[in-house]
PDB file of C-alpha atoms in Angstrom:
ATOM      1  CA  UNK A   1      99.416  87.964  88.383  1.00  0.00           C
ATOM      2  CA  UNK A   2      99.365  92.002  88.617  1.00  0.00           C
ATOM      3  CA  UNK A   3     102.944  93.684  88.605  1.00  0.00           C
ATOM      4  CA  UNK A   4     102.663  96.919  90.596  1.00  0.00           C
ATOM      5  CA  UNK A   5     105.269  99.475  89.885  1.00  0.00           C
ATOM      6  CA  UNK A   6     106.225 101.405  92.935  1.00  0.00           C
ATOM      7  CA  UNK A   7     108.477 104.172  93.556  1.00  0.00           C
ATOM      8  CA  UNK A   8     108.755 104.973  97.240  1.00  0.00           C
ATOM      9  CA  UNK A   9     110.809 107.925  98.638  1.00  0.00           C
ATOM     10  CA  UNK A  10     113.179 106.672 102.347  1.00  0.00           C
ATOM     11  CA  UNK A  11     114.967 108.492 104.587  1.00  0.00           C
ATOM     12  CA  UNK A  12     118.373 107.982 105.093  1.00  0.00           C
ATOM     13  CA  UNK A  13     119.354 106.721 101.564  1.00  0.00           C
ATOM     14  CA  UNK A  14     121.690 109.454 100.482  1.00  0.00           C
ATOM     15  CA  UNK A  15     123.307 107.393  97.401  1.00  0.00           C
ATOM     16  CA  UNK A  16     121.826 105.768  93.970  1.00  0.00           C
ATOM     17  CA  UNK A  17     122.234 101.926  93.609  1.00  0.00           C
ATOM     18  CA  UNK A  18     124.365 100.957  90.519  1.00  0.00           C
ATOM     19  CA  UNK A  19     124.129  97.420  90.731  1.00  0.00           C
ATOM     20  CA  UNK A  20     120.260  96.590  90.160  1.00  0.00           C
ATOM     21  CA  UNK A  21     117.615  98.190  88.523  1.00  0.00           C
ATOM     22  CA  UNK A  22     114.942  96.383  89.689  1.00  0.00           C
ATOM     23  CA  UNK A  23     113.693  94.174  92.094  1.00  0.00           C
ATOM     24  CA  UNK A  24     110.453  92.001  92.228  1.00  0.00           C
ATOM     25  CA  UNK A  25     108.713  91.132  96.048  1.00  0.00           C
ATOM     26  CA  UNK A  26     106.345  88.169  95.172  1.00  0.00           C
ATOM     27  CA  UNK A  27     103.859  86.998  97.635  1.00  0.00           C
ATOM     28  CA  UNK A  28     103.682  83.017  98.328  1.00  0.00           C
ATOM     29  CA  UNK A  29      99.706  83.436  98.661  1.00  0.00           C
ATOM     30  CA  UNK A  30      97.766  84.370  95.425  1.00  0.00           C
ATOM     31  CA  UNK A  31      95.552  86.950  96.757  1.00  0.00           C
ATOM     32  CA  UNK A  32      98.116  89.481  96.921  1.00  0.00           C
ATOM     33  CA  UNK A  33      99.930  90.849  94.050  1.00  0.00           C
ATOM     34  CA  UNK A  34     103.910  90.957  92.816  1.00  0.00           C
ATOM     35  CA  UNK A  35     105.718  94.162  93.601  1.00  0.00           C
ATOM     36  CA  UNK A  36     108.430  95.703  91.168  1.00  0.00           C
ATOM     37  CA  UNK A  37     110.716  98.213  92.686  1.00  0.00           C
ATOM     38  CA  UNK A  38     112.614 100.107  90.426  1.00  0.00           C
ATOM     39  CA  UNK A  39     113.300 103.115  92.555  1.00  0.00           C
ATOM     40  CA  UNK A  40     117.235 103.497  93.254  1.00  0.00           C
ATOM     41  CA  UNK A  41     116.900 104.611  96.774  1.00  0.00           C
ATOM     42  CA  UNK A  42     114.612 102.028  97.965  1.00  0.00           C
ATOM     43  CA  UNK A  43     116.892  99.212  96.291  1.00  0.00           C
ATOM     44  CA  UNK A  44     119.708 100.397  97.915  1.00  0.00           C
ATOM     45  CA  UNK A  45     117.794  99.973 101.266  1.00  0.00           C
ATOM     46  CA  UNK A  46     116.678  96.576 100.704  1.00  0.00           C
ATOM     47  CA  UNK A  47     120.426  95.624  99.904  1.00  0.00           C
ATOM     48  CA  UNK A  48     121.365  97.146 102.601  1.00  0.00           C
ATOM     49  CA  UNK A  49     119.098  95.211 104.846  1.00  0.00           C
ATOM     50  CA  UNK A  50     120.522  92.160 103.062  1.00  0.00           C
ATOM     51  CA  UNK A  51     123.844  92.969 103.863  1.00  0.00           C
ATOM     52  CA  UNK A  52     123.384  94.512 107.487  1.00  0.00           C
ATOM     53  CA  UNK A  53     121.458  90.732 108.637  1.00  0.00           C
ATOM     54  CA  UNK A  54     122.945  89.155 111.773  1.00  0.00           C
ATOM     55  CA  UNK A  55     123.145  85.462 110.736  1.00  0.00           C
ATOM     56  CA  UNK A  56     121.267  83.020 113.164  1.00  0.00           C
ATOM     57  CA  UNK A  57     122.801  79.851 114.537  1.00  0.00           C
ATOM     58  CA  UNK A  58     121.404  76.659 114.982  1.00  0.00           C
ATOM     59  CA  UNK A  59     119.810  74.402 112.363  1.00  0.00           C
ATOM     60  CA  UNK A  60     116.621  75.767 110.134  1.00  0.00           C
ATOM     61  CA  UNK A  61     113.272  74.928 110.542  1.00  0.00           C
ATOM     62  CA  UNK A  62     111.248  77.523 108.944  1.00  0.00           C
ATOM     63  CA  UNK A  63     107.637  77.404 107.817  1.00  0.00           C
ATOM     64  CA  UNK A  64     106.749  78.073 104.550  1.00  0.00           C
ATOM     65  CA  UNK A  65     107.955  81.844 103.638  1.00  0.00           C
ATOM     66  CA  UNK A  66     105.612  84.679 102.836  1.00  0.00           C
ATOM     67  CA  UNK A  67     107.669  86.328  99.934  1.00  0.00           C
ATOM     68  CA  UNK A  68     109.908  85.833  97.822  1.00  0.00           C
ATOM     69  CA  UNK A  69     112.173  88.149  96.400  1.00  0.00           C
ATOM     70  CA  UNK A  70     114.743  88.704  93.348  1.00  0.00           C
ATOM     71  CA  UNK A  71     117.616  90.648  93.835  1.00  0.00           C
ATOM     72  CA  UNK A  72     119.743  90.608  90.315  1.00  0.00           C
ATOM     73  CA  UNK A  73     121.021  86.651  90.360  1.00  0.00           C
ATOM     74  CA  UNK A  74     119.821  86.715  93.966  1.00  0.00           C
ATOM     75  CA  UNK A  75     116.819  84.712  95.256  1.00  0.00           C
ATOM     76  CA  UNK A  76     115.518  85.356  99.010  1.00  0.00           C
ATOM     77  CA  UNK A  77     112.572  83.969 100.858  1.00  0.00           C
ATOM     78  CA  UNK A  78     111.254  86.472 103.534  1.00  0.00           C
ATOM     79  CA  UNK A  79     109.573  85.731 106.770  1.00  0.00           C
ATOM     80  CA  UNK A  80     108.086  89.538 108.126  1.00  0.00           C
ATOM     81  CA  UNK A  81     105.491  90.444 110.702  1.00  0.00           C
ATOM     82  CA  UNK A  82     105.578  94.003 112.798  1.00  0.00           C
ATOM     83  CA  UNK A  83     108.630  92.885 114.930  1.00  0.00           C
ATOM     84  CA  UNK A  84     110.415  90.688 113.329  1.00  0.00           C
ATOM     85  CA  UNK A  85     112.253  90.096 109.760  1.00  0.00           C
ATOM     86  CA  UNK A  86     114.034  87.046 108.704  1.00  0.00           C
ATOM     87  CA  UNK A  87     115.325  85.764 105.210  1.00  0.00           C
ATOM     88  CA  UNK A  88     116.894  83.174 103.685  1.00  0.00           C
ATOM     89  CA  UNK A  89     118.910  82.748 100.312  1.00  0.00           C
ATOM     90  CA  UNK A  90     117.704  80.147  98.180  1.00  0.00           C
ATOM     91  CA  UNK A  91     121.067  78.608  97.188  1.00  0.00           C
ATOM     92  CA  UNK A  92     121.290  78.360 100.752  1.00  0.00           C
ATOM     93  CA  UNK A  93     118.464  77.002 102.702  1.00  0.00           C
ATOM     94  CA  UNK A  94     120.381  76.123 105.682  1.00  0.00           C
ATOM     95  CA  UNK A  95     121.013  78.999 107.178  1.00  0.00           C
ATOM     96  CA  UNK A  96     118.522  82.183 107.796  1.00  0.00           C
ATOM     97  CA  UNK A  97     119.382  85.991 108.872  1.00  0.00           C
ATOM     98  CA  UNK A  98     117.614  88.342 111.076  1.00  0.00           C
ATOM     99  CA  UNK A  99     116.814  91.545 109.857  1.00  0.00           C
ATOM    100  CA  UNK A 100     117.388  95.503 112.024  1.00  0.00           C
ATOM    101  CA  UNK A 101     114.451  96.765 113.699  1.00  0.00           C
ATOM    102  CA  UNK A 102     115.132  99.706 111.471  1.00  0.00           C
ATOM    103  CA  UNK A 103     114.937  97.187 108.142  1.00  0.00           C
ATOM    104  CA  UNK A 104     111.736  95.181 109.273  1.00  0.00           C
ATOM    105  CA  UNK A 105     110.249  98.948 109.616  1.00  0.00           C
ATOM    106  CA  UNK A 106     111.199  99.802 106.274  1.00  0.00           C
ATOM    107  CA  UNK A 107     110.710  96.686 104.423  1.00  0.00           C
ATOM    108  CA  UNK A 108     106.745  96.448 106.501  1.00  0.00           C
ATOM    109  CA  UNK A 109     106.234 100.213 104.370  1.00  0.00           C
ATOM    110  CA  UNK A 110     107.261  98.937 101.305  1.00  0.00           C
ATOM    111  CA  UNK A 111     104.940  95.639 101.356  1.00  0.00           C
ATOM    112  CA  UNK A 112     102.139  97.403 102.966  1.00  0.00           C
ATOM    113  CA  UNK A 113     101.573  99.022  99.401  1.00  0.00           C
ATOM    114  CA  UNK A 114     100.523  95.757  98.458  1.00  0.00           C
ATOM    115  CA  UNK A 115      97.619  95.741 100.774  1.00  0.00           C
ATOM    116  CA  UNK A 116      95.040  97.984  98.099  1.00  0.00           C
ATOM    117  CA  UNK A 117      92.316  95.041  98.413  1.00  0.00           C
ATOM    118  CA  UNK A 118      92.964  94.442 102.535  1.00  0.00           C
ATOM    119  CA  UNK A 119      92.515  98.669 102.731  1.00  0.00           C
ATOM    120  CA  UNK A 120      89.331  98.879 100.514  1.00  0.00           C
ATOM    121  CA  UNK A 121      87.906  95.912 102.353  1.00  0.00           C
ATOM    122  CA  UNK A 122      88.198  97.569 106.080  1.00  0.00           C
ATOM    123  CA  UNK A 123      87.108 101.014 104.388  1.00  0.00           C
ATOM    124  CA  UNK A 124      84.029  99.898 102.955  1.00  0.00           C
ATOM    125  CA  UNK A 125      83.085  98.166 106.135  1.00  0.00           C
ATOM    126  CA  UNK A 126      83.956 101.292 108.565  1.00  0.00           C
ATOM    127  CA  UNK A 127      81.353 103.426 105.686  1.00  0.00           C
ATOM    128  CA  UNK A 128      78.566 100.780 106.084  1.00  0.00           C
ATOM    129  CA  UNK A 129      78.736 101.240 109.992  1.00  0.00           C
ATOM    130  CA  UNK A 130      79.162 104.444 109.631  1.00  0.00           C
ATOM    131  CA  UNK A 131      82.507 105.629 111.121  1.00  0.00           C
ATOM    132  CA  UNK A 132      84.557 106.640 108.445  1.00  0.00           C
ATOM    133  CA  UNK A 133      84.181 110.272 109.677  1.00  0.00           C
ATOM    134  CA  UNK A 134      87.210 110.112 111.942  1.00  0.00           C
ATOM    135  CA  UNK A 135      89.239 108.806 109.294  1.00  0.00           C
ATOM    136  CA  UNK A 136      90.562 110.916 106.604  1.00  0.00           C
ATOM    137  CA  UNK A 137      89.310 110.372 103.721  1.00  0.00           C
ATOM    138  CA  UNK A 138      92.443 108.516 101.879  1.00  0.00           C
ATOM    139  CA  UNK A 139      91.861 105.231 102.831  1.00  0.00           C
ATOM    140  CA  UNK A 140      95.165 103.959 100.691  1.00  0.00           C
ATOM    141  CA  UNK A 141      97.286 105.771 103.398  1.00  0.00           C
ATOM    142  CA  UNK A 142      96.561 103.226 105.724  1.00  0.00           C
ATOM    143  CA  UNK A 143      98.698 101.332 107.719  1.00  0.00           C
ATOM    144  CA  UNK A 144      98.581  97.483 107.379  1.00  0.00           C
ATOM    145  CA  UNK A 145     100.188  94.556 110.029  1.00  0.00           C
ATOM    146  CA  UNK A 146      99.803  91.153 110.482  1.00  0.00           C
ATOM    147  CA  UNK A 147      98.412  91.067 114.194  1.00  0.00           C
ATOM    148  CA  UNK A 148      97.039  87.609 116.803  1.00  0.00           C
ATOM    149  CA  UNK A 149      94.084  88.607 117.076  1.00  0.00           C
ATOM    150  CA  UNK A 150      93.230  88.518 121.337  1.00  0.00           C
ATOM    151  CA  UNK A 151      90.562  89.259 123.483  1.00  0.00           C
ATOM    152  CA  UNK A 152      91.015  93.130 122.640  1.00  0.00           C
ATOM    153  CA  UNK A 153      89.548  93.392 119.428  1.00  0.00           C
ATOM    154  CA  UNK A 154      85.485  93.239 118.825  1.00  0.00           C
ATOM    155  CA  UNK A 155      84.938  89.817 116.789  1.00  0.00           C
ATOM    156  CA  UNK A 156      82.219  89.157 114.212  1.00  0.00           C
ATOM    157  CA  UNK A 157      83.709  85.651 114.327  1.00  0.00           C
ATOM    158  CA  UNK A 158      84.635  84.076 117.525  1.00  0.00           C
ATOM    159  CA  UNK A 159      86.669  81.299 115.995  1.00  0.00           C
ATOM    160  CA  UNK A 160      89.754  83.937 114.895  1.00  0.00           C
ATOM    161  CA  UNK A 161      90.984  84.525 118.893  1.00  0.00           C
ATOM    162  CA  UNK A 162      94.441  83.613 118.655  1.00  0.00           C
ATOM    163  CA  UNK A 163      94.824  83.293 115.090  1.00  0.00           C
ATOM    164  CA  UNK A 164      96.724  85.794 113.267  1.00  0.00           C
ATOM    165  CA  UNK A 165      95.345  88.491 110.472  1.00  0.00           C
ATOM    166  CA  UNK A 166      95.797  91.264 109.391  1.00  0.00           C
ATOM    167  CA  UNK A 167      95.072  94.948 111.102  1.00  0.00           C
ATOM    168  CA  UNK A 168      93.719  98.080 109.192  1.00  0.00           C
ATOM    169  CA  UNK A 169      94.818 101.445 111.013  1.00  0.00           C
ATOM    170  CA  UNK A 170      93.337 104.528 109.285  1.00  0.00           C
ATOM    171  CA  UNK A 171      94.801 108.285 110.208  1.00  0.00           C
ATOM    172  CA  UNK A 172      93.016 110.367 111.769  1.00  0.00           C
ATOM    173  CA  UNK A 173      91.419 114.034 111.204  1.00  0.00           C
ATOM    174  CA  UNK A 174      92.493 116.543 113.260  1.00  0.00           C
ATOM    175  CA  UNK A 175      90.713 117.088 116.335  1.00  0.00           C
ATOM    176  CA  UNK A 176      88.261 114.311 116.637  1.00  0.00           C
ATOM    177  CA  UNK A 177      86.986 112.962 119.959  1.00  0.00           C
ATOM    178  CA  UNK A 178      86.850 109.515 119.230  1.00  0.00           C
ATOM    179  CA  UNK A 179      89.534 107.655 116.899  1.00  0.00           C
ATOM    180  CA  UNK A 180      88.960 105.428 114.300  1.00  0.00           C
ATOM    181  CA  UNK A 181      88.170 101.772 115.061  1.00  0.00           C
ATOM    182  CA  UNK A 182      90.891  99.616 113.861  1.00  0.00           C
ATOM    183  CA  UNK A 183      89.468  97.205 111.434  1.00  0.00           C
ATOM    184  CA  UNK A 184      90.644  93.586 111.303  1.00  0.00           C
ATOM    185  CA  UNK A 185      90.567  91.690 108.193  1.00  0.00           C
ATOM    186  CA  UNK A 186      90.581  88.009 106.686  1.00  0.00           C
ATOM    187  CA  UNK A 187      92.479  88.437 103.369  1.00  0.00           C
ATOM    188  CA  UNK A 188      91.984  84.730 102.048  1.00  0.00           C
ATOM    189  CA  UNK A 189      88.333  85.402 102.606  1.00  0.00           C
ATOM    190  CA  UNK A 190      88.412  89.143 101.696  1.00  0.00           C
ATOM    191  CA  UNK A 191      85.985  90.036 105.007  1.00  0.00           C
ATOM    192  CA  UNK A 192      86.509  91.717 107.854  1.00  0.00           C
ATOM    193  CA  UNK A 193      86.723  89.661 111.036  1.00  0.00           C
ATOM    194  CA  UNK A 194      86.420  91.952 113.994  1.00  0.00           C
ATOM    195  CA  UNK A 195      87.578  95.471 114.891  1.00  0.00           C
ATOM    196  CA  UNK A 196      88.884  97.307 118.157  1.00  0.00           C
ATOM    197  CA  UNK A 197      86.742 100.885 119.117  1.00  0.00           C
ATOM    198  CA  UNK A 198      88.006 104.156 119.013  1.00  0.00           C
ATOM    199  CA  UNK A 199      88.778 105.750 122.402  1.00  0.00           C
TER     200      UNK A 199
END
């Protein structure tokens, strides 16, 4: 499995972190690749969204997690999608915590540079139909969520409605009438599914 080193820059991190120097973000599914954070500022802000979880009552019943992720002696599994963020120690699988709006946010940025393959996928596809001219150019700046897909979106496969995948937003140049489709990708099967037109 690929380690990707990343060093990513957040707002509102004033202080180094001490206590770790790294920590790894594995995804559960192959097709994505193992993250290793060793930048101070961004470690503090993932212990910080440890330590800032509202614990959940009630007894677990959690499908299989979608990361996992070391922290020092510190296991976690990690549930994530555009709104919501929940974890789970490992020593602990009884209990799970719900993360800020402000961590899910954060955390979504950090994964997202994981999504290279999901990116170049939806890229490639808006150049072959020929609207990649609204788009700037750096396709790797896109923005990457987990979406269900509904009767919005364009399909190229009718059997997706209602099943959940994930959703390629490119930026936009300046001034252009018509924005960028948003592209929506399988990333088991590395193809894109559908898309939504630019208005």
């Amino acid at each position: 499995m690929v380690l990707i080193l990343i060093s990513v820059s957040l707002v509102g991190c004033q202080k180094n972190s001490e206590s770790l120097e790294k920590i790894t973000i594995e995804p559960m599914e192959s097709h994505f690749e193992t993250l290793v954070i060793e930048d101070a500022e961004t470690i503090e802000m993932m212990e910080e969204a440890v330590s800032n979880s509202e614990k959940q009552p009630g007894i677990v019943n959690m499908e299989d997690p979608e990361f996992k992720i070391e922290m020092g002696e510190e296991t976690y599994f990690l549930w994530i999608d555009e709104k919501s963020g929940t974890f789970m120690n490992a020593k602990d699988t009884h209990t799970i915590y719900s993360l800020s709006v402000s961590s899910i946010k954060q955390i979504n940025n950090i994964i997202s540079y994981n999504y290279s393959k999901i990116k170049e996928i939806a890229w490639n596809f808006l150049e072959e139909r020929g609207w990649s001219d609204s788009a700037k150019e750096e396709w790797k700046s896109a923005a990457v969520t987990k979406i269900i897909v509904n009767k919005d979106y364009e399909l190229l496969d009718k059997d997706y409605k209602g099943k959940e995948v994930f959703s390629v937003l490119f930026e936009d140049k300046e001034n252009i009438v018509v924005s960028t489709p948003i592209i929506l990708v399988d990333a088991e099967k590395n193809n894109v599914i559908g898309y939504m037109p630019g208005e």
